PDB file of C-alpha atoms in Angstrom:
ATOM      1  CA  MET A  10    -131.389 -12.862 -94.931  1.00 80.00           C
ATOM      2  CA  ASN A  11    -130.170 -15.514 -97.870  1.00 80.00           C
ATOM      3  CA  ASN A  12    -127.093 -15.306 -99.914  1.00 81.00           C
ATOM      4  CA  ASN A  13    -127.548 -12.419-102.009  1.00 80.00           C
ATOM      5  CA  SER A  14    -128.109  -9.987 -99.221  1.00 92.00           C
ATOM      6  CA  THR A  15    -125.857  -6.669 -99.856  1.00 95.00           C
ATOM      7  CA  ILE A  16    -123.866  -4.807 -97.402  1.00 97.00           C
ATOM      8  CA  LYS A  17    -126.321  -2.449 -97.107  1.00 96.00           C
ATOM      9  CA  GLU A  18    -129.390  -5.033 -96.885  1.00 97.00           C
ATOM     10  CA  LEU A  19    -127.236  -6.623 -93.885  1.00 97.00           C
ATOM     11  CA  LEU A  20    -126.363  -3.442 -92.178  1.00 98.00           C
ATOM     12  CA  ASP A  21    -129.749  -2.103 -92.210  1.00 97.00           C
ATOM     13  CA  GLN A  22    -131.319  -5.047 -90.719  1.00 97.00           C
ATOM     14  CA  MET A  23    -128.720  -4.795 -87.631  1.00 98.00           C
ATOM     15  CA  GLY A  24    -130.211  -1.203 -87.753  1.00 98.00           C
ATOM     16  CA  GLN A  25    -134.023  -2.254 -87.688  1.00 98.00           C
ATOM     17  CA  ALA A  26    -132.809  -4.916 -84.713  1.00 98.00           C
ATOM     18  CA  GLY A  27    -131.223  -1.904 -82.530  1.00 98.00           C
ATOM     19  CA  ALA A  28    -134.057   0.681 -83.008  1.00 97.00           C
ATOM     20  CA  ARG A  29    -136.652  -2.058 -82.054  1.00 97.00           C
ATOM     21  CA  LEU A  30    -134.577  -2.451 -78.876  1.00 98.00           C
ATOM     22  CA  ASP A  31    -134.146   0.864 -78.293  1.00 97.00           C
ATOM     23  CA  GLN A  32    -137.563   1.176 -78.121  1.00 97.00           C
ATOM     24  CA  MET A  33    -138.308  -1.589 -76.091  1.00 96.00           C
ATOM     25  CA  HIS A  34    -136.224   0.062 -73.670  1.00 97.00           C
ATOM     26  CA  ALA A  35    -133.845  -3.324 -73.757  1.00 97.00           C
ATOM     27  CA  VAL A  36    -130.288  -1.395 -74.489  1.00 96.00           C
ATOM     28  CA  GLU A  37    -129.835   1.856 -72.494  1.00 94.00           C
ATOM     29  CA  ALA A  38    -127.096   3.853 -73.806  1.00 94.00           C
ATOM     30  CA  SER A  39    -124.267   1.593 -75.369  1.00 93.00           C
ATOM     31  CA  ALA A  40    -125.889  -1.582 -73.536  1.00 94.00           C
ATOM     32  CA  GLY A  41    -126.193  -4.404 -75.768  1.00 96.00           C
ATOM     33  CA  ASN A  42    -124.676  -5.805 -79.204  1.00 97.00           C
ATOM     34  CA  ILE A  43    -125.084  -7.405 -82.328  1.00 98.00           C
ATOM     35  CA  SER A  44    -123.077  -9.336 -84.428  1.00 98.00           C
ATOM     36  CA  ILE A  45    -123.684 -11.433 -87.973  1.00 98.00           C
ATOM     37  CA  SER A  46    -121.859 -14.095 -89.523  1.00 98.00           C
ATOM     38  CA  ILE A  47    -122.044 -14.614 -93.468  1.00 98.00           C
ATOM     39  CA  ASN A  48    -120.650 -17.138 -95.780  1.00 97.00           C
ATOM     40  CA  TRP A  49    -120.749 -14.960 -99.023  1.00 97.00           C
ATOM     41  CA  PRO A  50    -118.742 -12.080-100.557  1.00 95.00           C
ATOM     42  CA  VAL A  51    -119.658  -8.930 -99.793  1.00 96.00           C
ATOM     43  CA  ASP A  52    -118.072  -5.491-100.628  1.00 96.00           C
ATOM     44  CA  LEU A  53    -116.835  -4.516 -97.432  1.00 97.00           C
ATOM     45  CA  GLU A  54    -114.181  -1.826 -98.792  1.00 97.00           C
ATOM     46  CA  SER A  55    -117.280   0.365 -99.971  1.00 96.00           C
ATOM     47  CA  VAL A  56    -118.457   0.808 -96.383  1.00 97.00           C
ATOM     48  CA  PHE A  57    -114.818  -0.094 -94.466  1.00 98.00           C
ATOM     49  CA  PRO A  58    -112.218   1.260 -96.658  1.00 98.00           C
ATOM     50  CA  ASP A  59    -109.759   1.076 -93.823  1.00 98.00           C
ATOM     51  CA  ARG A  60    -108.308  -2.729 -93.000  1.00 97.00           C
ATOM     52  CA  GLN A  61    -106.161  -4.405 -90.515  1.00 97.00           C
ATOM     53  CA  GLU A  62    -104.430  -7.197 -91.067  1.00 97.00           C
ATOM     54  CA  LYS A  63    -103.707 -10.349 -88.619  1.00 97.00           C
ATOM     55  CA  LYS A  64    -106.276  -8.435 -85.914  1.00 97.00           C
ATOM     56  CA  ASN A  65    -106.094 -10.578 -83.252  1.00 97.00           C
ATOM     57  CA  LEU A  66    -109.756 -12.414 -82.277  1.00 97.00           C
ATOM     58  CA  PRO A  67    -110.729 -13.203 -78.471  1.00 94.00           C
ATOM     59  CA  TRP A  68    -111.422 -16.761 -79.353  1.00 92.00           C
ATOM     60  CA  ALA A  69    -110.476 -19.379 -81.748  1.00 96.00           C
ATOM     61  CA  VAL A  70    -113.035 -19.795 -84.545  1.00 98.00           C
ATOM     62  CA  PRO A  71    -111.466 -22.367 -86.802  1.00 98.00           C
ATOM     63  CA  ALA A  72    -114.882 -23.178 -88.338  1.00 98.00           C
ATOM     64  CA  LEU A  73    -115.583 -19.343 -89.429  1.00 98.00           C
ATOM     65  CA  ALA A  74    -112.476 -19.552 -91.427  1.00 98.00           C
ATOM     66  CA  GLY A  75    -113.309 -17.435 -95.005  1.00 98.00           C
ATOM     67  CA  ARG A  76    -116.285 -16.215 -93.363  1.00 98.00           C
ATOM     68  CA  THR A  77    -117.148 -12.283 -92.820  1.00 98.00           C
ATOM     69  CA  VAL A  78    -118.348 -11.756 -89.428  1.00 98.00           C
ATOM     70  CA  PHE A  79    -120.079  -8.093 -88.827  1.00 98.00           C
ATOM     71  CA  VAL A  80    -119.854  -6.703 -84.752  1.00 98.00           C
ATOM     72  CA  THR A  81    -120.939  -3.457 -83.428  1.00 98.00           C
ATOM     73  CA  GLY A  82    -118.116  -1.684 -81.493  1.00 98.00           C
ATOM     74  CA  SER A  83    -117.862  -0.889 -77.948  1.00 97.00           C
ATOM     75  CA  GLY A  84    -119.260   1.851 -76.061  1.00 96.00           C
ATOM     76  CA  CYS A  85    -121.625   2.403 -79.048  1.00 97.00           C
ATOM     77  CA  ARG A  86    -125.097   2.904 -79.210  1.00 97.00           C
ATOM     78  CA  LEU A  87    -127.161   0.617 -80.871  1.00 97.00           C
ATOM     79  CA  ARG A  88    -129.839   3.046 -82.115  1.00 97.00           C
ATOM     80  CA  ASP A  89    -127.051   4.463 -84.052  1.00 97.00           C
ATOM     81  CA  ILE A  90    -126.866   2.097 -86.203  1.00 98.00           C
ATOM     82  CA  GLY A  91    -129.585   2.725 -89.004  1.00 96.00           C
ATOM     83  CA  LYS A  92    -128.456   5.842 -89.530  1.00 96.00           C
ATOM     84  CA  MET A  93    -124.672   5.525 -89.457  1.00 97.00           C
ATOM     85  CA  PRO A  94    -124.018   2.111 -89.391  1.00 98.00           C
ATOM     86  CA  ALA A  95    -120.595   2.485 -91.301  1.00 97.00           C
ATOM     87  CA  VAL A  96    -119.174   4.106 -87.643  1.00 98.00           C
ATOM     88  CA  ASN A  97    -120.406   1.891 -85.418  1.00 98.00           C
ATOM     89  CA  VAL A  98    -120.159  -1.422 -87.253  1.00 98.00           C
ATOM     90  CA  SER A  99    -117.185  -3.319 -88.520  1.00 98.00           C
ATOM     91  CA  ALA A 100    -116.150  -6.664 -90.224  1.00 98.00           C
ATOM     92  CA  PHE A 101    -113.879  -9.117 -89.635  1.00 98.00           C
ATOM     93  CA  VAL A 102    -112.802 -11.679 -92.381  1.00 98.00           C
ATOM     94  CA  ILE A 103    -111.333 -14.678 -90.577  1.00 98.00           C
ATOM     95  CA  ASP A 104    -108.182 -15.973 -91.449  1.00 98.00           C
ATOM     96  CA  GLU A 105    -107.275 -19.668 -91.910  1.00 98.00           C
ATOM     97  CA  GLY A 106    -107.174 -21.120 -88.522  1.00 97.00           C
ATOM     98  CA  GLY A 107    -109.648 -18.782 -86.661  1.00 98.00           C
ATOM     99  CA  ARG A 108    -107.239 -16.590 -84.687  1.00 98.00           C
ATOM    100  CA  THR A 109    -106.799 -13.631 -86.282  1.00 98.00           C
ATOM    101  CA  GLY A 110    -108.722 -11.738 -89.012  1.00 98.00           C
ATOM    102  CA  ILE A 111    -108.732  -8.420 -91.619  1.00 98.00           C
ATOM    103  CA  TRP A 112    -110.119  -5.576 -89.916  1.00 98.00           C
ATOM    104  CA  TYR A 113    -112.356  -3.868 -92.267  1.00 98.00           C
ATOM    105  CA  THR A 114    -113.674  -0.009 -90.183  1.00 98.00           C
ATOM    106  CA  HIS A 115    -114.479   3.369 -91.558  1.00 98.00           C
ATOM    107  CA  PRO A 116    -111.878   5.850 -90.742  1.00 98.00           C
ATOM    108  CA  ASP A 117    -114.480   8.067 -88.660  1.00 98.00           C
ATOM    109  CA  LYS A 118    -115.232   5.068 -86.403  1.00 97.00           C
ATOM    110  CA  LYS A 119    -116.566   5.577 -82.664  1.00 96.00           C
ATOM    111  CA  TYR A 120    -115.012   2.841 -81.119  1.00 97.00           C
ATOM    112  CA  HIS A 121    -111.730   1.533 -80.548  1.00 96.00           C
ATOM    113  CA  GLN A 122    -112.502  -2.439 -80.273  1.00 97.00           C
ATOM    114  CA  PRO A 123    -115.375  -4.619 -81.266  1.00 97.00           C
ATOM    115  CA  THR A 124    -117.861  -5.463 -78.099  1.00 96.00           C
ATOM    116  CA  SER A 125    -116.612  -6.497 -74.926  1.00 93.00           C
ATOM    117  CA  GLU A 126    -118.836  -9.441 -75.511  1.00 94.00           C
ATOM    118  CA  PHE A 127    -117.192 -10.428 -78.586  1.00 96.00           C
ATOM    119  CA  ASN A 128    -115.669 -13.959 -77.512  1.00 95.00           C
ATOM    120  CA  SER A 129    -119.534 -14.696 -76.671  1.00 95.00           C
ATOM    121  CA  HIS A 130    -120.467 -14.059 -79.970  1.00 97.00           C
ATOM    122  CA  LEU A 131    -117.503 -15.356 -81.741  1.00 97.00           C
ATOM    123  CA  ALA A 132    -117.934 -18.255 -80.284  1.00 96.00           C
ATOM    124  CA  VAL A 133    -121.946 -19.270 -81.033  1.00 97.00           C
ATOM    125  CA  HIS A 134    -121.195 -18.512 -84.877  1.00 98.00           C
ATOM    126  CA  ASN A 135    -118.158 -21.065 -84.991  1.00 98.00           C
ATOM    127  CA  ASP A 136    -120.133 -23.651 -82.580  1.00 97.00           C
ATOM    128  CA  GLN A 137    -123.097 -23.121 -84.830  1.00 97.00           C
ATOM    129  CA  VAL A 138    -121.196 -23.312 -87.973  1.00 98.00           C
ATOM    130  CA  ALA A 139    -119.594 -26.251 -86.627  1.00 97.00           C
ATOM    131  CA  ARG A 140    -122.235 -28.258 -86.129  1.00 97.00           C
ATOM    132  CA  ARG A 141    -124.824 -27.115 -88.819  1.00 97.00           C
ATOM    133  CA  LYS A 142    -123.263 -25.477 -91.125  1.00 96.00           C
ATOM    134  CA  VAL A 143    -125.219 -22.179 -91.220  1.00 96.00           C
ATOM    135  CA  ASP A 144    -124.563 -19.827 -93.829  1.00 97.00           C
ATOM    136  CA  PHE A 145    -126.227 -16.995 -91.712  1.00 98.00           C
ATOM    137  CA  GLN A 146    -126.277 -15.982 -88.178  1.00 98.00           C
ATOM    138  CA  ALA A 147    -127.674 -13.536 -85.994  1.00 98.00           C
ATOM    139  CA  VAL A 148    -126.431 -13.199 -82.653  1.00 98.00           C
ATOM    140  CA  VAL A 149    -127.956 -10.301 -80.306  1.00 98.00           C
ATOM    141  CA  HIS A 150    -126.980  -9.438 -76.533  1.00 98.00           C
ATOM    142  CA  ALA A 151    -129.295  -6.908 -74.909  1.00 98.00           C
ATOM    143  CA  GLN A 152    -131.002  -6.300 -71.174  1.00 97.00           C
ATOM    144  CA  PRO A 153    -134.768  -6.549 -71.592  1.00 98.00           C
ATOM    145  CA  PRO A 154    -135.691  -4.859 -67.888  1.00 98.00           C
ATOM    146  CA  TYR A 155    -138.767  -7.393 -67.372  1.00 98.00           C
ATOM    147  CA  LEU A 156    -136.685 -10.613 -68.354  1.00 98.00           C
ATOM    148  CA  VAL A 157    -133.650  -9.249 -66.573  1.00 98.00           C
ATOM    149  CA  ALA A 158    -135.829  -7.989 -63.236  1.00 97.00           C
ATOM    150  CA  LEU A 159    -137.415 -11.887 -62.812  1.00 97.00           C
ATOM    151  CA  SER A 160    -133.557 -13.008 -62.888  1.00 97.00           C
ATOM    152  CA  HIS A 161    -133.124 -11.421 -59.670  1.00 97.00           C
ATOM    153  CA  HIS A 162    -135.950 -13.729 -58.370  1.00 96.00           C
ATOM    154  CA  PRO A 163    -133.775 -16.649 -56.341  1.00 97.00           C
ATOM    155  CA  GLU A 164    -136.862 -18.699 -57.046  1.00 97.00           C
ATOM    156  CA  LEU A 165    -137.091 -18.725 -60.213  1.00 97.00           C
ATOM    157  CA  LEU A 166    -133.417 -19.297 -61.345  1.00 96.00           C
ATOM    158  CA  ASN A 167    -134.014 -22.590 -62.638  1.00 97.00           C
ATOM    159  CA  ASN A 168    -135.075 -23.659 -66.267  1.00 96.00           C
ATOM    160  CA  THR A 169    -138.328 -24.974 -65.388  1.00 96.00           C
ATOM    161  CA  ASP A 170    -140.059 -22.206 -62.622  1.00 97.00           C
ATOM    162  CA  TYR A 171    -138.283 -19.204 -65.040  1.00 98.00           C
ATOM    163  CA  ASN A 172    -140.107 -20.576 -68.327  1.00 97.00           C
ATOM    164  CA  ARG A 173    -143.360 -21.231 -66.611  1.00 96.00           C
ATOM    165  CA  ALA A 174    -143.648 -17.896 -65.189  1.00 97.00           C
ATOM    166  CA  ILE A 175    -143.000 -15.925 -69.075  1.00 97.00           C
ATOM    167  CA  PHE A 176    -145.160 -18.960 -70.641  1.00 97.00           C
ATOM    168  CA  ARG A 177    -148.234 -18.701 -68.770  1.00 97.00           C
ATOM    169  CA  TRP A 178    -149.636 -15.410 -69.711  1.00 98.00           C
ATOM    170  CA  GLU A 179    -149.932 -15.699 -73.752  1.00 97.00           C
ATOM    171  CA  PRO A 180    -150.908 -18.493 -76.150  1.00 97.00           C
ATOM    172  CA  GLU A 181    -148.677 -17.355 -78.883  1.00 96.00           C
ATOM    173  CA  THR A 182    -144.995 -17.254 -76.584  1.00 97.00           C
ATOM    174  CA  ILE A 183    -144.794 -21.231 -76.852  1.00 97.00           C
ATOM    175  CA  VAL A 184    -145.622 -21.377 -80.300  1.00 97.00           C
ATOM    176  CA  GLN A 185    -142.686 -18.676 -80.957  1.00 97.00           C
ATOM    177  CA  VAL A 186    -139.868 -19.990 -78.838  1.00 97.00           C
ATOM    178  CA  PRO A 187    -140.850 -23.221 -78.369  1.00 97.00           C
ATOM    179  CA  GLN A 188    -137.465 -24.385 -76.435  1.00 95.00           C
ATOM    180  CA  GLY A 189    -137.563 -21.268 -73.853  1.00 96.00           C
ATOM    181  CA  ILE A 190    -135.214 -19.959 -72.150  1.00 98.00           C
ATOM    182  CA  GLU A 191    -131.219 -21.494 -70.787  1.00 98.00           C
ATOM    183  CA  VAL A 192    -131.199 -19.849 -67.699  1.00 98.00           C
ATOM    184  CA  LEU A 193    -127.698 -19.136 -66.296  1.00 98.00           C
ATOM    185  CA  ASP A 194    -126.187 -18.037 -62.682  1.00 97.00           C
ATOM    186  CA  PHE A 195    -124.850 -14.499 -62.629  1.00 97.00           C
ATOM    187  CA  MET A 196    -121.231 -14.762 -64.122  1.00 96.00           C
ATOM    188  CA  VAL A 197    -119.125 -11.638 -65.153  1.00 95.00           C
ATOM    189  CA  PRO A 198    -120.249 -10.054 -68.288  1.00 92.00           C
ATOM    190  CA  GLY A 199    -117.424 -10.441 -70.705  1.00 88.00           C
ATOM    191  CA  SER A 200    -115.515 -13.438 -69.096  1.00 92.00           C
ATOM    192  CA  GLN A 201    -114.742 -16.578 -70.420  1.00 91.00           C
ATOM    193  CA  GLU A 202    -116.804 -18.796 -67.808  1.00 95.00           C
ATOM    194  CA  LEU A 203    -119.888 -16.378 -69.314  1.00 94.00           C
ATOM    195  CA  MET A 204    -119.119 -17.484 -72.821  1.00 93.00           C
ATOM    196  CA  GLU A 205    -118.593 -21.268 -72.111  1.00 94.00           C
ATOM    197  CA  ASN A 206    -121.881 -21.525 -70.355  1.00 96.00           C
ATOM    198  CA  ASN A 207    -123.518 -19.104 -72.995  1.00 96.00           C
ATOM    199  CA  LEU A 208    -121.876 -21.491 -75.851  1.00 95.00           C
ATOM    200  CA  ARG A 209    -123.737 -24.619 -74.114  1.00 96.00           C
ATOM    201  CA  GLY A 210    -126.865 -22.644 -73.407  1.00 96.00           C
ATOM    202  CA  LEU A 211    -127.283 -21.330 -76.901  1.00 97.00           C
ATOM    203  CA  ARG A 212    -126.586 -25.264 -78.526  1.00 95.00           C
ATOM    204  CA  ASP A 213    -130.283 -26.723 -77.527  1.00 89.00           C
ATOM    205  CA  HIS A 214    -131.983 -23.044 -77.230  1.00 95.00           C
ATOM    206  CA  GLU A 215    -132.286 -19.986 -79.071  1.00 97.00           C
ATOM    207  CA  ILE A 216    -131.938 -17.668 -75.941  1.00 98.00           C
ATOM    208  CA  THR A 217    -130.108 -18.069 -72.664  1.00 98.00           C
ATOM    209  CA  LEU A 218    -130.582 -15.546 -70.156  1.00 98.00           C
ATOM    210  CA  TRP A 219    -127.966 -13.992 -68.197  1.00 97.00           C
ATOM    211  CA  ALA A 220    -128.998 -13.577 -64.907  1.00 98.00           C
ATOM    212  CA  LYS A 221    -129.048  -9.884 -63.257  1.00 97.00           C
ATOM    213  CA  HIS A 222    -127.351  -8.528 -66.359  1.00 97.00           C
ATOM    214  CA  GLY A 223    -129.680  -9.625 -70.011  1.00 97.00           C
ATOM    215  CA  ILE A 224    -129.967 -12.403 -72.646  1.00 98.00           C
ATOM    216  CA  MET A 225    -128.878 -13.663 -75.705  1.00 98.00           C
ATOM    217  CA  VAL A 226    -130.532 -14.525 -78.656  1.00 98.00           C
ATOM    218  CA  ARG A 227    -129.714 -16.385 -82.066  1.00 98.00           C
ATOM    219  CA  SER A 228    -131.199 -16.557 -85.392  1.00 98.00           C
ATOM    220  CA  ASP A 229    -130.516 -18.111 -88.867  1.00 97.00           C
ATOM    221  CA  VAL A 230    -133.206 -15.418 -90.184  1.00 96.00           C
ATOM    222  CA  SER A 231    -132.117 -11.834 -89.449  1.00 97.00           C
ATOM    223  CA  PRO A 232    -131.208  -9.843 -86.669  1.00 97.00           C
ATOM    224  CA  LEU A 233    -134.813  -8.780 -86.206  1.00 97.00           C
ATOM    225  CA  ALA A 234    -136.340 -11.960 -86.141  1.00 97.00           C
ATOM    226  CA  ALA A 235    -134.054 -12.720 -83.327  1.00 97.00           C
ATOM    227  CA  VAL A 236    -135.434  -9.587 -81.533  1.00 98.00           C
ATOM    228  CA  ASP A 237    -138.637 -10.687 -82.130  1.00 97.00           C
ATOM    229  CA  LYS A 238    -138.296 -13.639 -79.524  1.00 97.00           C
ATOM    230  CA  VAL A 239    -136.817 -10.884 -77.185  1.00 97.00           C
ATOM    231  CA  GLU A 240    -140.202  -9.609 -77.623  1.00 97.00           C
ATOM    232  CA  TYR A 241    -142.403 -12.301 -77.340  1.00 97.00           C
ATOM    233  CA  LEU A 242    -140.527 -13.531 -74.003  1.00 98.00           C
ATOM    234  CA  GLU A 243    -140.020  -9.560 -72.750  1.00 98.00           C
ATOM    235  CA  THR A 244    -144.102  -9.476 -72.982  1.00 98.00           C
ATOM    236  CA  GLY A 245    -144.744 -12.743 -70.951  1.00 98.00           C
ATOM    237  CA  ALA A 246    -141.825 -11.681 -68.123  1.00 98.00           C
ATOM    238  CA  MET A 247    -143.608  -7.606 -68.463  1.00 98.00           C
ATOM    239  CA  TYR A 248    -147.536  -9.781 -67.474  1.00 98.00           C
ATOM    240  CA  GLU A 249    -145.650 -11.683 -64.742  1.00 98.00           C
ATOM    241  CA  TYR A 250    -144.359  -8.367 -63.336  1.00 96.00           C
ATOM    242  CA  LEU A 251    -147.867  -6.958 -63.810  1.00 97.00           C
ATOM    243  CA  ASN A 252    -149.769  -9.894 -61.707  1.00 97.00           C
ATOM    244  CA  THR A 253    -147.058 -10.016 -58.907  1.00 95.00           C
ATOM    245  CA  ALA A 254    -147.265  -6.090 -58.762  1.00 94.00           C
ATOM    246  CA  SER A 255    -151.210  -6.114 -58.277  1.00 95.00           C
ATOM    247  CA  GLY A 256    -151.191  -8.796 -55.548  1.00 95.00           C
ATOM    248  CA  GLY A 257    -150.598 -12.161 -57.734  1.00 92.00           C
ATOM    249  CA  LYS A 258    -154.262 -13.052 -58.057  1.00 93.00           C
ATOM    250  CA  ALA A 259    -154.205 -13.221 -62.062  1.00 96.00           C
ATOM    251  CA  GLU A 260    -154.736 -17.082 -63.105  1.00 95.00           C
ATOM    252  CA  GLY A 261    -152.606 -17.143 -66.081  1.00 97.00           C
ATOM    253  CA  LEU A 262    -153.005 -19.972 -68.707  1.00 97.00           C
ATOM    254  CA  THR A 263    -153.026 -23.215 -67.103  1.00 97.00           C
ATOM    255  CA  ASP A 264    -150.637 -26.293 -68.428  1.00 96.00           C
ATOM    256  CA  GLU A 265    -153.547 -28.004 -69.553  1.00 97.00           C
ATOM    257  CA  GLU A 266    -154.690 -24.874 -72.027  1.00 98.00           C
ATOM    258  CA  ILE A 267    -150.634 -24.652 -72.653  1.00 98.00           C
ATOM    259  CA  ARG A 268    -150.867 -28.491 -73.986  1.00 97.00           C
ATOM    260  CA  ARG A 269    -154.116 -27.467 -76.000  1.00 98.00           C
ATOM    261  CA  VAL A 270    -152.043 -24.971 -77.645  1.00 98.00           C
ATOM    262  CA  ILE A 271    -149.255 -27.253 -78.188  1.00 98.00           C
ATOM    263  CA  SER A 272    -151.626 -30.092 -80.014  1.00 97.00           C
ATOM    264  CA  ALA A 273    -153.322 -27.677 -81.949  1.00 98.00           C
ATOM    265  CA  PHE A 274    -150.145 -26.035 -83.359  1.00 97.00           C
ATOM    266  CA  GLY A 275    -148.047 -29.229 -83.548  1.00 97.00           C
ATOM    267  CA  VAL A 276    -145.484 -27.046 -81.434  1.00 97.00           C
ATOM    268  CA  LYS A 277    -142.216 -29.244 -80.407  1.00 96.00           C
ATOM    269  CA  THR A 278    -141.205 -28.408 -76.772  1.00 95.00           C
ATOM    270  CA  THR A 279    -140.247 -30.492 -73.983  1.00 93.00           C
ATOM    271  CA  LEU A 280    -141.264 -27.834 -71.398  1.00 93.00           C
ATOM    272  CA  TYR A 281    -145.093 -29.013 -70.914  1.00 93.00           C
TER     273      TYR A 281
END
């Protein structure tokens, strides 16, 4: 996305990302949520004619003052965004100080509040803007079944073993997600504990694993680019599952073979 993107283009991208996650079985029913932050004006009232002044935010985001944040609603199905974006998404223009915002919604909205994970979304947007001055960022939370299934294995719940289990199946994985996944222990969904640890994890990584729950991924490109990274990693997790289910006899890529890929593509990584 760029600073010429219209509100229609932004919502279309959210809809495409939601549809792809649904195809991956990563957002059952109303699970999963998407947000984007932008630093340019768009015609919000053409899609969201209702507005509420001084709407309290779940987390102070002073770096986002004057910016717009689009977010999916609590209880909304991501697969419905593409067909009905106006009633499944809302927008906030963040006030000075970052504690409140103008909330733009549609009169037929299918939610009462933004997603329950809105605190984590806001915290990541605020942190990335404060640190890197990005004009655009997408943040996606989903529950990809193979990635989550592996997180139920205690022996894998560390950065080294979890990433190696996933990266040893396809050469593309290390190229597409060179930083790997930051593995977080189980924390209560929507909690401040999860928000703070997720914020830390996404400073040096583009994706965090929320053990026994799901993932969160960020992208400076588009919501669909964020989902692309999830798809690469979910495929690696699927191969790991299939190998385990078939007796664990497959060799997979050796460390030396992965290092050859890293060298050939000039990948900057600390995983190998």
